[in-house]
Every structure is written in structure tokens, then in C-alpha cells.
Amino acid sequence: MPSRSRHRRQSVADAGASAPAPTSAPREPDEPSPAERYAASRRRAHDEASELAQFRELIGFQLDDFQLESCRALERGSGVLVAAPTGAGKTVVGEFAVHLALRAGRKAFYTTPIKALSNQKYNDLVRRYGPDRVGLLTGDTTINSEAPVVVMTTEVLRNMLYAGSATLVGLGFVVMDEVHYLADRFRGPVWEEVIIHLPDDVQLVSLSATVSNAEEFGDWLAMVRGDTAVVVSEHRPVPLGQHVLVRDELLELYAGHVDPTDPGVDPPINPDLRRLLSTRSPDERRGPGDRGYRGRGGHRPGGGRPAGVGVRPVPRFAMVDLLDREGLLPAIVFIFSRAGCEAAVQQCLAAGVRLTTPAEQAEIRQVVEERCAAVPPEDLDVLGYWQLADALSRGVAAHHAGMLPLFKETVEELFSRGLVKVVFATETLALGINMPARSVVLEKLVKWDGSRHVDITPGEYTQLTGRAGRRGIDVEGHAVVVAHQGLDPVQLAGLASKRLYPLRSSFRPTYNMAVNLVAQVGRERAREVLETSFAQFQADRGVVGLARQAQAHTEALEGYAEAMRCHLGDFAEYAALRREISRAEKDATRQETGARRARAVASLEGLRPGDVLEVPTGRRSGFVVVVDPGRAGGFDGPRPTVLTTDRQVQRLTAADVGGGARTVGHVRVPRDLNVRVPAARRDLAARLRAAVEDVAPQRAARTRRPSPAQEDAHVAELRRRLRAHPCHACPDREDHARWAERWSRLSSEHDALVGRIQGRTGSISAVFDRTCDVLVTLGYLEPADDPAQDPSGAARRGLAVTADGRWLRRLYAENDLLLAECLRRGVWDELDPPALAAAVSTLVYRSRRDEDAEPRVPGGPRSRLGVALEGTVRAWSELDDLETAHRLETIQPLDMGLVEAVHRWAAGRSLDAVLRGGDLTAGDFVRWCKQVIDVLDQLSQAAPHARLRATADRAVDALRRGVVAYSSV
């Protein structure tokens, strides 16, 4: 079992309340007992002779209690899980593991979730131990990989474990920084794979943010890794004050008597803040008739409006001035939008904000010029270098994923050195990068999650504001929320006081994982291994709660059944007839709606320029002439461009033509017609009016048609049976029906709950079985005798990896199976390096928004690249169908949005030519190119043919140039 301890600052009130009444000579409250003093002296004597004492001398500062306890557990030979707030110093425990490994002559791997963190930790360890003893592996960067200490991304370690790398020999410690990343939907499973597959003699150090279920996570670690100490610290080394910026006033969030470091449950809100949030400024009181009024009108001051409705956010440059006046710089301002970050910098520059001295400006320019010296001069304008340099020299910067990595790292260095005072950042800055500030500002408490706007969670609020307060520099950190429309101070207090959030596993078997496990341990043992995952551990524990809920449902269903009992007959049967009629009526209506839409689509197909149509109903009813018939295909059919009798150019859709448009004639349309020319529109509209003079408009029949359900014989028969049922005559029929409806709804919920319980039991191994079935169908695995014997002595049927499966083992991309299928089918065999890079990009790239524009394929659809892309889409479609048949959903959709840009870059075009006319930023382009390079590197090792391996090698060289090649170390 794991050992556990919690470190939490005790308030004076708590200490006083818990003090027992003295029965002997009074002792000072903080004075230890004789037994405690003796135990402390024993610990000191042990510590002075330990490796921990030497490590403390090496780092040169005192360790906190939770750090000491964690380090002692490591020196005892235990694994350790450390959960502590951002900035508390939990990485010290990881550094002690490195120290122990070096002293014992063993290796230590320090893993991080992102390359930027790996680069940062590499530089930290190089400064302490020297470049000869520290290496770096991040997929696209390899430095001194056989050093005794290697910093790497977690994916690199996972790949080593599956490949049985010789680099693992002598491994003694693995540090997993930001281990709470295992909740990440896309990359989280890698953490669990590493934890499960590490050799038993490796000590694991897991560093996590403060999560509410650290003990549960520790129990799982103890189950799969052995003795694990769980050390939880909820104490921030620098206290955090909570503030709200309303207009030009910075107010405390809580009432004066509340301790902001331990506000408790439902803390009282500052009354001055409530008053300001419910009162409008003179500008905000203007009504619709007032000059300069910007509101929506209709509200009166104090009219019971929600909190924050009348508050207009302070301009960003004014906010920076206020933070400067209040001594709250340096600050990180989180804006959940890349465009918003860039706009904030421009607003500050336009307002003349300057936060740096002449000496600081000179130092900033020197750093910027040195770091960016490798950028070709012709790329500086494209990258926005001059605007960046100007903003940095004034002490202002943006930081987001769309920036060039080199620029982001420059911002990070200057901010860490105190030269840049304000950074406008997206939430990606909260992911472990060491950029502490005095203050953290949040513009809003809502963010875009890729599909919709959602409220930030207490865990996200804690992660974002965790940057506030620099240890050893600031007495207090400051979290500031800018007042905005809809801000509720009670909701904000809830976010600020609930600092913990649960850690949920996102583990799922992948195709690469399946072939590797089958190859290493066989199918049966692989199933057992997967059942030790944290996901299955949580699922099994969750079943207990679900079973209690199911029991409560059963009791409620019995009560509902009794309440709907009818003395005339079986009311459950009668209620089922009513539900069946409702379903049948909806089905009939849905079918009629579909048929009507099909008629509308059919009326727009096969049109020619010059056809005269009558649109029977709707806002576009009347006569029109077709100018461009549009393209056929798709659910909505063609969208013809038409000209109306009053010379308006419109685009018709199936929704515009009701039950269908009627073709009533034809007029001549000039081949060179340009509808943007008024005279051309006038002449064509005149021809249209002349053509329809004698055409009588089609008028809709005024007789009321029966609904589709009324015409349906099945529905009529159901209604007859309903009227004939004995319960139809019951005077309490509708009362019984209400209870029957409740019974039906709860019964559906209960059935779904029972399905969840059954699905959770052995759920991970069941998904693994279906994954293996897909691989057997495709020929990556094949049936074989399992060498293990069951108790009767008979060999069990297992699986073996085929020749094709052996190179699938070396493909670690997210779309691993699709990548393998494209290789096996030879879809990419005839491509040159630029075309291969472009084809691979379709498996890697994910656009940030839905794009309706047709992607441009270099050379056209019949070129070698066009044919290869068509083959890739065909392979994706067949795999998607196969997964659907096996109830799996792992194949990610293809995205053609990067094809042209990657092809141009690999063909040697300039950065300006690649990015011109598109929405892609330089930073995004570089990031995606590096991911394409990662996959191409895998192809250069795993592709089945030497020619394709050589092409992949050349494609890597073609991409890794210019801005893509800049080292981030």
C-alpha cells in the first residue's frame, strides 16, 4: 500500500480551536514534546549522513517539508507521487532522483509532455551537471543520447520501451513531470503505457498538479509499480490574493475578514465589489436616444440585472498602466484567443505604452538580435520580426501556439529575466513553462474549446493563476479578473476556492500498442497487462457507485409501476401503445420531410444557364433565370446562381424552393455575361420579364392536406387498438399516463446504466480484443498457438505478428493503422519527396476551424500526388467502415489543408510564397512541419521498400530547412 501524507498550512484559528486544555505545566503551542524532539534529532542525524544532505548543499537552499518527505522516500527506495501547486517546487524531487542516479552510477530519464519543457529542463540540468552528463531526445533533436541523464518527451521513452532500446540498460530512475497530463485525450495514454511497461527495478517519480484523487492515483501506482509514497501539498509557497478589476479600480474579491489563502466554502464577497458590479458608470447609463450610446437599451440602473451586466471591460493599455501604478508587474494576461493576444500588443503600442528603461531596451535588442541571427533576412518581414522587436523593446509581448518557436522562446527568456513586463498569452503558457510573474490577469472566464464556448473549470483557474507569485521575490502573488459582462463574483469565488480537480484516465488501446504487446507477451498476457491500466482501475471502482444508483432506480421503478396500476386493465400495455403511436407519427413526418427535400433537390439538378424557374414559396418566391447551375453532388444538391426580375443576383438552395422549383421556359444568356455589370443584369432581367409575361403563377392549393401520419395505415391501426383498450375508458387515465411516462423515462435510464456497468467490467480488454480483430482482418496479426498452457495442459489459441505487423510496430503516429495501410498498398510508392511530405501531412494536420474551400492539389487531381491522395482517402474510408463494424472509433479524419503549403516548402519555395494568401501562421506551419518530419522519420525506418525509405529521408531533408530547422535548444 502507498504511504500518504498531506501538507496544508494550518490557520491560527484552527490551531487554537484544536488545542487541548492543559493538565500539567503549560507548554508553548508550537513547542514539541520530548518524544517529538528525540525523533527530530534522530532524523537530523540520519539526514546529515544521507545523500539528501549532500543534495541540499548542492542546490544551496532549504527544502520544504513536502520536498523533504518525498526525497526521503526516494532514498529509501520507494517510488513517489508528489502533488503540489504550480510553483511549489516539486521539480526539486525529480532533480534529487537525478542526483541519486548519478551517485549510484545508474541512469535517470527525465520525461516531460512537451518539447519546450524538455528543452528548458535540459538547459537547467546542463547548468548543474555539465553538457557531458546530460542528453536530450525530443523526436527532432538528439543530443548525447547515451548520457547518464537524458531529458526526453514521454513519447520517446514509450517508443524505447516497445523497441527494447539498448539505451534502457542501467536505467534506475524515471521522472514523469506533469504526470496529470495522462488525462489528455490525445496524448494521455502514453503516460500509462510507460508506467505499466517500465522495468520493475526502476524507481518512478511522478510529479503532478494538485488533484483531488491523488490517493486513488497513488493506490494504482502502488498496484503496478510497488511501494509508492503519496505526498500531497496544498500550500502555496507564495500566498495568492484574488482581485477584480472594475473600470479603473482594483478590488479584493473577498470581504475584508476572509483569509484569501484559505477562504473556505462559500466565502462572503467584498460588498464594494458587489456594489460596483451592479452600478453603471455615467457612460453606461446612456439610453438609446443619447448620443454615443453603445448599450442595447431597455435596462434601468439597479433593475435587478445579473452581476456585471453593465460593466464595460477596461481597455488593455489602461489595464497595463494600472498594473504598473499598483506595482503588480511583471504580469501574464491570459486571453483565450491568438488574435486577441496580437491585438492587445498592438493596442498597447498604439497607446504609447513603454515599460522599459533605455538600458533595458538595449539589453532586449541585444538578446533579440542574438537569438534571431540565424533567421534569413528575407524571412524577417514574413515572420513579423520588426513588430516583435518593437513590442519587446517596450516590455510588451504576445505568447501563443501560432508564433514561431524561436520567437516564443525569446519572449520566455526576456520575461524570465524581468525585461519584458507584460505578456498577453493563451492558455498554452500554463503548461509547465517556467515563467513566474507577480500577477496573472484573466480577461474572461470563458474559453473556446474547439467547438463551443465553455466556462473554465476550477482546475484550469488554478493552473492559470498558479503562475502568480515569484518564490523568493514576491511577498504575495495576485490573481486579477477583469470585470466584464456577465461576471458573477460568487461564481468567481467558487473557482478561486475550489483548487482541486480529479485526475481521469484517457487510456485506450491503439493498433501500434496491440501489435507490440502481442509480439512481446502474447495476446492473453497483453489482456492482463491492459487490465492493470489506470483507466480500468477507475472503471472498476466506479462500478460500485453505479450499482448503488441502479438499485435506487429499481426501487423507484417499482413505485412508479404501482402508481400507474389501473383497475380496468394492463396500463403498461396501454402506455406502450401511446408511445408506439408517437414514434410512428414522428417517423411518418420525418419520411415526408425527407421526400419533400428530395423533390426540392431534384428540381435544382440538371439546370442549364438560361432556364427560367418559378420559385413557388418563401422569401425568394417569383421568377428567376439561371446564370450558373452550380455543382451537383452532396446532400444539399446544387446551389444555382440566379437573377431575379428586379435584377438581384441570388444563390438558390433546396431550402429556398419549398416543394421544388418549376422550370417554365428558357432565355438566351450571353456566354460572356458578367453579373457584376449593372447593364448586363438590366438586359437579362428585361428578357426574363418578357419571357414570363404569359406564364400564370403556380398557386398553392388552399385545401388542407392530411398529415403524413393521418394517411399512414399503421398509425390508424394503432389508434384503433388504443381506443379499444380497456384502460382508454378509465377516468384517471391521464394521471396514470403521467406515472407511466415517468416509468418509461426511468426505465430507459436504468437500461443504459446497466449497460454502462456491464461495459465497464473488463472494458479495456474488450476494446483490445476488437482492436486485435481488426488487425487480424487486415493481416497484421494471425491466429497462432499461445506458448502458455492452460491448467489442462492444452495450448490456447493466441495471436502472432505477421511480416506486415512487424513494421506497424515501428509506426507511432496517431493514425498508425492508416499510415500502415498506405504503405502496404503502395499508395505513396511513386511520389517524389515534396509530394510524399504533402501526402503525409493529410494524416497529421488538424485545421483549427472548418474550411469549406476546396483544397488545391499541386499538379491537379490527376497528377501523381492527386492520385495518391485519392488512394489515401479510399484507404481511410475502408478503414472507417471496418472500425464501425467492430465498434471502434480511432481513425482520425484526413485534412488536406496543409498539402499545398508543405509541398511548396519541400520543393524549395520561400516562406513568403508558402504562407501568402492563407490563414496559416508561421508558428503553426513550423509546428505542423515538425510533426510531418516525425512521421517521415518513422517511414524512413519502417517503410517496406528501400525506395520509399530513401524518399522519406530526402523529404525530411527538404522540410528541415530555414525556419523549420532552427534549433530550439
GROMACS .gro file of N, CA, C and O in nm, residues 572-668:
model
  388
  572ALA      N    1  -4.960  -0.062  -1.842
  572ALA     CA    2  -4.828  -0.063  -1.906
  572ALA      C    3  -4.843  -0.092  -2.055
  572ALA      O    4  -4.775  -0.033  -2.140
  573GLU      N    5  -4.935  -0.185  -2.087
  573GLU     CA    6  -4.961  -0.218  -2.227
  573GLU      C    7  -5.022  -0.098  -2.299
  573GLU      O    8  -4.986  -0.066  -2.413
  574TYR      N    9  -5.117  -0.030  -2.232
  574TYR     CA   10  -5.181   0.088  -2.291
  574TYR      C   11  -5.079   0.199  -2.314
  574TYR      O   12  -5.076   0.263  -2.419
  575ALA      N   13  -4.990   0.222  -2.218
  575ALA     CA   14  -4.887   0.326  -2.230
  575ALA      C   15  -4.790   0.293  -2.343
  575ALA      O   16  -4.744   0.383  -2.416
  576ALA      N   17  -4.759   0.163  -2.360
  576ALA     CA   18  -4.670   0.124  -2.470
  576ALA      C   19  -4.734   0.155  -2.605
  576ALA      O   20  -4.665   0.196  -2.700
  577LEU      N   21  -4.868   0.138  -2.616
  577LEU     CA   22  -4.938   0.173  -2.741
  577LEU      C   23  -4.927   0.322  -2.769
  577LEU      O   24  -4.904   0.365  -2.883
  578ARG      N   25  -4.943   0.405  -2.667
  578ARG     CA   26  -4.932   0.551  -2.685
  578ARG      C   27  -4.791   0.588  -2.732
  578ARG      O   28  -4.774   0.671  -2.821
  579ARG      N   29  -4.689   0.525  -2.672
  579ARG     CA   30  -4.551   0.557  -2.714
  579ARG      C   31  -4.526   0.512  -2.857
  579ARG      O   32  -4.459   0.580  -2.934
  580GLU      N   33  -4.583   0.396  -2.894
  580GLU     CA   34  -4.562   0.346  -3.030
  580GLU      C   35  -4.630   0.437  -3.132
  580GLU      O   36  -4.575   0.463  -3.240
  581ILE      N   37  -4.748   0.490  -3.101
  581ILE     CA   38  -4.815   0.584  -3.191
  581ILE      C   39  -4.731   0.710  -3.208
  581ILE      O   40  -4.714   0.761  -3.319
  582SER      N   41  -4.677   0.761  -3.097
  582SER     CA   42  -4.594   0.881  -3.105
  582SER      C   43  -4.473   0.859  -3.193
  582SER      O   44  -4.438   0.943  -3.278
  583ARG      N   45  -4.406   0.744  -3.176
  583ARG     CA   46  -4.289   0.713  -3.259
  583ARG      C   47  -4.327   0.700  -3.406
  583ARG      O   48  -4.257   0.750  -3.494
  584ALA      N   49  -4.441   0.632  -3.434
  584ALA     CA   50  -4.482   0.611  -3.573
  584ALA      C   51  -4.517   0.743  -3.641
  584ALA      O   52  -4.486   0.766  -3.758
  585GLU      N   53  -4.582   0.834  -3.566
  585GLU     CA   54  -4.617   0.965  -3.623
  585GLU      C   55  -4.491   1.045  -3.656
  585GLU      O   56  -4.481   1.109  -3.761
  586LYS      N   57  -4.392   1.040  -3.567
  586LYS     CA   58  -4.267   1.112  -3.593
  586LYS      C   59  -4.194   1.053  -3.714
  586LYS      O   60  -4.139   1.126  -3.796
  587ASP      N   61  -4.194   0.920  -3.725
  587ASP     CA   62  -4.128   0.856  -3.839
  587ASP      C   63  -4.195   0.896  -3.970
  587ASP      O   64  -4.127   0.925  -4.070
  588ALA      N   65  -4.330   0.898  -3.970
  588ALA     CA   66  -4.401   0.934  -4.093
  588ALA      C   67  -4.373   1.078  -4.133
  588ALA      O   68  -4.351   1.109  -4.251
  589THR      N   69  -4.373   1.167  -4.034
  589THR     CA   70  -4.343   1.308  -4.063
  589THR      C   71  -4.200   1.324  -4.113
  589THR      O   72  -4.174   1.400  -4.206
  590ARG      N   73  -4.107   1.248  -4.051
  590ARG     CA   74  -3.968   1.257  -4.094
  590ARG      C   75  -3.952   1.208  -4.238
  590ARG      O   76  -3.880   1.267  -4.317
  591GLN      N   77  -4.021   1.101  -4.273
  591GLN     CA   78  -4.013   1.049  -4.410
  591GLN      C   79  -4.070   1.149  -4.510
  591GLN      O   80  -4.014   1.170  -4.618
  592GLU      N   81  -4.182   1.214  -4.476
  592GLU     CA   82  -4.242   1.312  -4.567
  592GLU      C   83  -4.148   1.432  -4.584
  592GLU      O   84  -4.132   1.486  -4.693
  593THR      N   85  -4.084   1.474  -4.473
  593THR     CA   86  -3.990   1.586  -4.482
  593THR      C   87  -3.873   1.549  -4.572
  593THR      O   88  -3.828   1.630  -4.655
  594GLY      N   89  -3.822   1.426  -4.559
  594GLY     CA   90  -3.712   1.382  -4.645
  594GLY      C   91  -3.753   1.377  -4.791
  594GLY      O   92  -3.677   1.416  -4.880
  595ALA      N   93  -3.877   1.327  -4.819
  595ALA     CA   94  -3.924   1.319  -4.958
  595ALA      C   95  -3.941   1.460  -5.016
  595ALA      O   96  -3.907   1.484  -5.133
  596ARG      N   97  -3.992   1.551  -4.935
  596ARG     CA   98  -4.009   1.689  -4.982
  596ARG      C   99  -3.874   1.752  -5.015
  596ARG      O  100  -3.858   1.818  -5.117
  597ARG      N  101  -3.775   1.726  -4.931
  597ARG     CA  102  -3.642   1.780  -4.957
  597ARG      C  103  -3.582   1.718  -5.083
  597ARG      O  104  -3.516   1.785  -5.162
  598ALA      N  105  -3.604   1.588  -5.101
  598ALA     CA  106  -3.553   1.522  -5.221
  598ALA      C  107  -3.614   1.582  -5.347
  598ALA      O  108  -3.545   1.601  -5.449
  599ARG      N  109  -3.746   1.616  -5.341
  599ARG     CA  110  -3.809   1.679  -5.456
  599ARG      C  111  -3.749   1.816  -5.483
  599ARG      O  112  -3.727   1.854  -5.599
  600ALA      N  113  -3.719   1.888  -5.375
  600ALA     CA  114  -3.659   2.021  -5.392
  600ALA      C  115  -3.521   2.010  -5.455
  600ALA      O  116  -3.485   2.085  -5.546
  601VAL      N  117  -3.439   1.914  -5.408
  601VAL     CA  118  -3.305   1.895  -5.463
  601VAL      C  119  -3.314   1.854  -5.610
  601VAL      O  120  -3.240   1.905  -5.696
  602ALA      N  121  -3.408   1.762  -5.641
  602ALA     CA  122  -3.422   1.715  -5.779
  602ALA      C  123  -3.458   1.828  -5.875
  602ALA      O  124  -3.415   1.830  -5.990
  603SER      N  125  -3.538   1.925  -5.826
  603SER     CA  126  -3.579   2.036  -5.913
  603SER      C  127  -3.465   2.129  -5.948
  603SER      O  128  -3.475   2.207  -6.042
  604LEU      N  129  -3.356   2.123  -5.871
  604LEU     CA  130  -3.240   2.209  -5.898
  604LEU      C  131  -3.131   2.136  -5.975
  604LEU      O  132  -3.028   2.196  -6.007
  605GLU      N  133  -3.150   2.008  -6.003
  605GLU     CA  134  -3.049   1.932  -6.076
  605GLU      C  135  -3.076   1.937  -6.226
  605GLU      O  136  -3.192   1.946  -6.271
  606GLY      N  137  -2.971   1.930  -6.304
  606GLY     CA  138  -2.983   1.928  -6.449
  606GLY      C  139  -3.020   2.061  -6.511
  606GLY      O  140  -3.063   2.066  -6.628
  607LEU      N  141  -3.006   2.169  -6.438
  607LEU     CA  142  -3.039   2.301  -6.493
  607LEU      C  143  -2.930   2.349  -6.589
  607LEU      O  144  -2.814   2.308  -6.580
  608ARG      N  145  -2.971   2.440  -6.681
  608ARG     CA  146  -2.876   2.500  -6.775
  608ARG      C  147  -2.884   2.651  -6.762
  608ARG      O  148  -2.990   2.705  -6.725
  609PRO      N  149  -2.777   2.722  -6.795
  609PRO     CA  150  -2.786   2.868  -6.799
  609PRO      C  151  -2.897   2.911  -6.893
  609PRO      O  152  -2.908   2.862  -7.006
  610GLY      N  153  -2.984   3.000  -6.846
  610GLY     CA  154  -3.095   3.048  -6.927
  610GLY      C  155  -3.228   2.987  -6.889
  610GLY      O  156  -3.333   3.038  -6.930
  611ASP      N  157  -3.227   2.876  -6.812
  611ASP     CA  158  -3.354   2.817  -6.770
  611ASP      C  159  -3.429   2.915  -6.680
  611ASP      O  160  -3.370   2.978  -6.590
  612VAL      N  161  -3.559   2.929  -6.704
  612VAL     CA  162  -3.643   3.017  -6.624
  612VAL      C  163  -3.718   2.931  -6.522
  612VAL      O  164  -3.785   2.833  -6.559
  613LEU      N  165  -3.704   2.966  -6.395
  613LEU     CA  166  -3.766   2.889  -6.288
  613LEU      C  167  -3.871   2.973  -6.217
  613LEU      O  168  -3.858   3.095  -6.206
  614GLU      N  169  -3.970   2.902  -6.166
  614GLU     CA  170  -4.064   2.966  -6.074
  614GLU      C  171  -4.038   2.908  -5.935
  614GLU      O  172  -4.048   2.786  -5.914
  615VAL      N  173  -4.004   2.997  -5.842
  615VAL     CA  174  -3.987   2.957  -5.702
  615VAL      C  175  -4.122   2.979  -5.635
  615VAL      O  176  -4.168   3.093  -5.624
  616PRO      N  177  -4.186   2.871  -5.589
  616PRO     CA  178  -4.327   2.884  -5.550
  616PRO      C  179  -4.352   2.954  -5.418
  616PRO      O  180  -4.453   3.022  -5.402
  617THR      N  181  -4.262   2.937  -5.320
  617THR     CA  182  -4.291   2.990  -5.186
  617THR      C  183  -4.166   3.051  -5.127
  617THR      O  184  -4.056   3.040  -5.182
  618GLY      N  185  -4.183   3.114  -5.011
  618GLY     CA  186  -4.070   3.165  -4.936
  618GLY      C  187  -4.034   3.308  -4.975
  618GLY      O  188  -4.096   3.372  -5.060
  619ARG      N  189  -3.928   3.358  -4.908
  619ARG     CA  190  -3.889   3.497  -4.929
  619ARG      C  191  -3.831   3.521  -5.067
  619ARG      O  192  -3.815   3.636  -5.108
  620ARG      N  193  -3.795   3.415  -5.140
  620ARG     CA  194  -3.740   3.431  -5.275
  620ARG      C  195  -3.840   3.384  -5.382
  620ARG      O  196  -3.801   3.348  -5.492
  621SER      N  197  -3.968   3.382  -5.349
  621SER     CA  198  -4.068   3.336  -5.444
  621SER      C  199  -4.076   3.430  -5.564
  621SER      O  200  -4.050   3.551  -5.553
  622GLY      N  201  -4.112   3.376  -5.680
  622GLY     CA  202  -4.120   3.453  -5.803
  622GLY      C  203  -4.044   3.383  -5.914
  622GLY      O  204  -4.005   3.267  -5.902
  623PHE      N  205  -4.019   3.457  -6.021
  623PHE     CA  206  -3.950   3.402  -6.137
  623PHE      C  207  -3.803   3.443  -6.134
  623PHE      O  208  -3.769   3.558  -6.100
  624VAL      N  209  -3.716   3.349  -6.175
  624VAL     CA  210  -3.572   3.376  -6.181
  624VAL      C  211  -3.517   3.308  -6.305
  624VAL      O  212  -3.578   3.215  -6.359
  625VAL      N  213  -3.400   3.354  -6.350
  625VAL     CA  214  -3.331   3.291  -6.461
  625VAL      C  215  -3.198   3.239  -6.411
  625VAL      O  216  -3.128   3.307  -6.333
  626VAL      N  217  -3.160   3.117  -6.453
  626VAL     CA  218  -3.036   3.055  -6.407
  626VAL      C  219  -2.917   3.117  -6.480
  626VAL      O  220  -2.913   3.121  -6.603
  627VAL      N  221  -2.821   3.167  -6.402
  627VAL     CA  222  -2.697   3.222  -6.459
  627VAL      C  223  -2.586   3.117  -6.454
  627VAL      O  224  -2.511   3.099  -6.549
  628ASP      N  225  -2.578   3.047  -6.340
  628ASP     CA  226  -2.478   2.940  -6.324
  628ASP      C  227  -2.548   2.826  -6.251
  628ASP      O  228  -2.598   2.844  -6.140
  629PRO      N  229  -2.556   2.705  -6.312
  629PRO     CA  230  -2.632   2.596  -6.248
  629PRO      C  231  -2.568   2.540  -6.122
  629PRO      O  232  -2.630   2.462  -6.050
  630GLY      N  233  -2.442   2.575  -6.092
  630GLY     CA  234  -2.376   2.523  -5.973
  630GLY      C  235  -2.330   2.380  -5.992
  630GLY      O  236  -2.359   2.315  -6.092
  631ARG      N  237  -2.258   2.330  -5.887
  631ARG     CA  238  -2.204   2.193  -5.897
  631ARG      C  239  -2.300   2.095  -5.834
  631ARG      O  240  -2.356   2.120  -5.728
  632ALA      N  241  -2.314   1.980  -5.898
  632ALA     CA  242  -2.400   1.875  -5.845
  632ALA      C  243  -2.327   1.801  -5.734
  632ALA      O  244  -2.206   1.811  -5.718
  633GLY      N  245  -2.402   1.722  -5.659
  633GLY     CA  246  -2.341   1.639  -5.555
  633GLY      C  247  -2.366   1.695  -5.417
  633GLY      O  248  -2.394   1.813  -5.399
  634GLY      N  249  -2.356   1.609  -5.316
  634GLY     CA  250  -2.377   1.650  -5.179
  634GLY      C  251  -2.523   1.637  -5.138
  634GLY      O  252  -2.613   1.630  -5.221
  635PHE      N  253  -2.547   1.638  -5.009
  635PHE     CA  254  -2.681   1.622  -4.956
  635PHE      C  255  -2.772   1.737  -4.996
  635PHE      O  256  -2.890   1.719  -5.022
  636ASP      N  257  -2.716   1.858  -5.004
  636ASP     CA  258  -2.797   1.975  -5.035
  636ASP      C  259  -2.816   1.997  -5.184
  636ASP      O  260  -2.887   2.089  -5.224
  637GLY      N  261  -2.752   1.916  -5.266
  637GLY     CA  262  -2.767   1.932  -5.409
  637GLY      C  263  -2.697   2.057  -5.461
  637GLY      O  264  -2.625   2.126  -5.388
  638PRO      N  265  -2.717   2.089  -5.589
  638PRO     CA  266  -2.653   2.208  -5.646
  638PRO      C  267  -2.711   2.336  -5.588
  638PRO      O  268  -2.824   2.337  -5.537
  639ARG      N  269  -2.634   2.444  -5.596
  639ARG     CA  270  -2.679   2.576  -5.550
  639ARG      C  271  -2.666   2.674  -5.666
  639ARG      O  272  -2.566   2.746  -5.678
  640PRO      N  273  -2.766   2.676  -5.757
  640PRO     CA  274  -2.754   2.760  -5.876
  640PRO      C  275  -2.757   2.909  -5.843
  640PRO      O  276  -2.827   2.952  -5.752
  641THR      N  277  -2.679   2.985  -5.921
  641THR     CA  278  -2.682   3.131  -5.913
  641THR      C  279  -2.788   3.180  -6.010
  641THR      O  280  -2.788   3.141  -6.128
  642VAL      N  281  -2.879   3.265  -5.962
  642VAL     CA  282  -2.991   3.310  -6.045
  642VAL      C  283  -3.003   3.461  -6.039
  642VAL      O  284  -2.948   3.526  -5.948
  643LEU      N  285  -3.077   3.515  -6.137
  643LEU     CA  286  -3.107   3.658  -6.142
  643LEU      C  287  -3.258   3.673  -6.134
  643LEU      O  288  -3.333   3.606  -6.206
  644THR      N  289  -3.306   3.762  -6.047
  644THR     CA  290  -3.450   3.783  -6.030
  644THR      C  291  -3.499   3.889  -6.127
  644THR      O  292  -3.420   3.957  -6.195
  645THR      N  293  -3.632   3.906  -6.132
  645THR     CA  294  -3.690   4.007  -6.222
  645THR      C  295  -3.651   4.149  -6.181
  645THR      O  296  -3.654   4.240  -6.264
  646ASP      N  297  -3.615   4.169  -6.054
  646ASP     CA  298  -3.572   4.304  -6.013
  646ASP      C  299  -3.420   4.314  -6.004
  646ASP      O  300  -3.365   4.391  -5.927
  647ARG      N  301  -3.351   4.230  -6.085
  647ARG     CA  302  -3.207   4.240  -6.110
  647ARG      C  303  -3.119   4.202  -5.989
  647ARG      O  304  -3.003   4.242  -5.980
  648GLN      N  305  -3.173   4.127  -5.895
  648GLN     CA  306  -3.095   4.080  -5.781
  648GLN      C  307  -3.029   3.946  -5.814
  648GLN      O  308  -3.095   3.856  -5.867
  649VAL      N  309  -2.899   3.933  -5.782
  649VAL     CA  310  -2.828   3.807  -5.802
  649VAL      C  311  -2.835   3.728  -5.670
  649VAL      O  312  -2.797   3.779  -5.564
  650GLN      N  313  -2.885   3.607  -5.679
  650GLN     CA  314  -2.901   3.525  -5.560
  650GLN      C  315  -2.850   3.383  -5.586
  650GLN      O  316  -2.837   3.342  -5.701
  651ARG      N  317  -2.826   3.312  -5.478
  651ARG     CA  318  -2.789   3.171  -5.489
  651ARG      C  319  -2.899   3.089  -5.422
  651ARG      O  320  -2.925   3.104  -5.304
  652LEU      N  321  -2.963   3.003  -5.502
  652LEU     CA  322  -3.074   2.922  -5.451
  652LEU      C  323  -3.022   2.795  -5.384
  652LEU      O  324  -2.926   2.734  -5.429
  653THR      N  325  -3.089   2.755  -5.275
  653THR     CA  326  -3.063   2.626  -5.213
  653THR      C  327  -3.193   2.548  -5.208
  653THR      O  328  -3.302   2.603  -5.234
  654ALA      N  329  -3.186   2.422  -5.175
  654ALA     CA  330  -3.306   2.339  -5.165
  654ALA      C  331  -3.404   2.397  -5.064
  654ALA      O  332  -3.526   2.384  -5.080
  655ALA      N  333  -3.353   2.464  -4.960
  655ALA     CA  334  -3.441   2.521  -4.858
  655ALA      C  335  -3.521   2.638  -4.911
  655ALA      O  336  -3.624   2.675  -4.854
  656ASP      N  337  -3.476   2.701  -5.021
  656ASP     CA  338  -3.543   2.819  -5.074
  656ASP      C  339  -3.662   2.787  -5.163
  656ASP      O  340  -3.742   2.875  -5.194
  657VAL      N  341  -3.671   2.662  -5.212
  657VAL     CA  342  -3.769   2.633  -5.317
  657VAL      C  343  -3.885   2.547  -5.269
  657VAL      O  344  -3.959   2.491  -5.351
  658GLY      N  345  -3.904   2.537  -5.136
  658GLY     CA  346  -4.019   2.465  -5.084
  658GLY      C  347  -4.023   2.322  -5.134
  658GLY      O  348  -3.929   2.245  -5.118
  659GLY      N  349  -4.137   2.287  -5.199
  659GLY     CA  350  -4.151   2.153  -5.252
  659GLY      C  351  -4.085   2.133  -5.386
  659GLY      O  352  -4.095   2.025  -5.445
  660GLY      N  353  -4.018   2.234  -5.439
  660GLY     CA  354  -3.948   2.221  -5.565
  660GLY      C  355  -3.974   2.338  -5.658
  660GLY      O  356  -4.085   2.396  -5.658
  661ALA      N  357  -3.875   2.377  -5.736
  661ALA     CA  358  -3.890   2.485  -5.834
  661ALA      C  359  -3.946   2.426  -5.964
  661ALA      O  360  -3.921   2.309  -5.997
  662ARG      N  361  -4.020   2.508  -6.040
  662ARG     CA  362  -4.079   2.464  -6.167
  662ARG      C  363  -4.010   2.535  -6.282
  662ARG      O  364  -3.997   2.658  -6.281
  663THR      N  365  -3.958   2.458  -6.381
  663THR     CA  366  -3.897   2.518  -6.499
  663THR      C  367  -4.010   2.556  -6.595
  663THR      O  368  -4.088   2.470  -6.640
  664VAL      N  369  -4.018   2.686  -6.629
  664VAL     CA  370  -4.130   2.735  -6.710
  664VAL      C  371  -4.086   2.789  -6.845
  664VAL      O  372  -4.171   2.830  -6.925
  665GLY      N  373  -3.957   2.795  -6.873
  665GLY     CA  374  -3.912   2.848  -7.002
  665GLY      C  375  -3.763   2.858  -7.009
  665GLY      O  376  -3.690   2.806  -6.923
  666HIS      N  377  -3.716   2.928  -7.111
  666HIS     CA  378  -3.572   2.943  -7.133
  666HIS      C  379  -3.546   3.074  -7.205
  666HIS      O  380  -3.622   3.113  -7.295
  667VAL      N  381  -3.442   3.145  -7.165
  667VAL     CA  382  -3.398   3.266  -7.236
  667VAL      C  383  -3.250   3.252  -7.267
  667VAL      O  384  -3.179   3.174  -7.203
  668ARG      N  385  -3.206   3.330  -7.365
  668ARG     CA  386  -3.065   3.323  -7.403
  668ARG      C  387  -2.982   3.404  -7.304
  668ARG      O  388  -3.015   3.518  -7.271
   0.00000   0.00000   0.00000
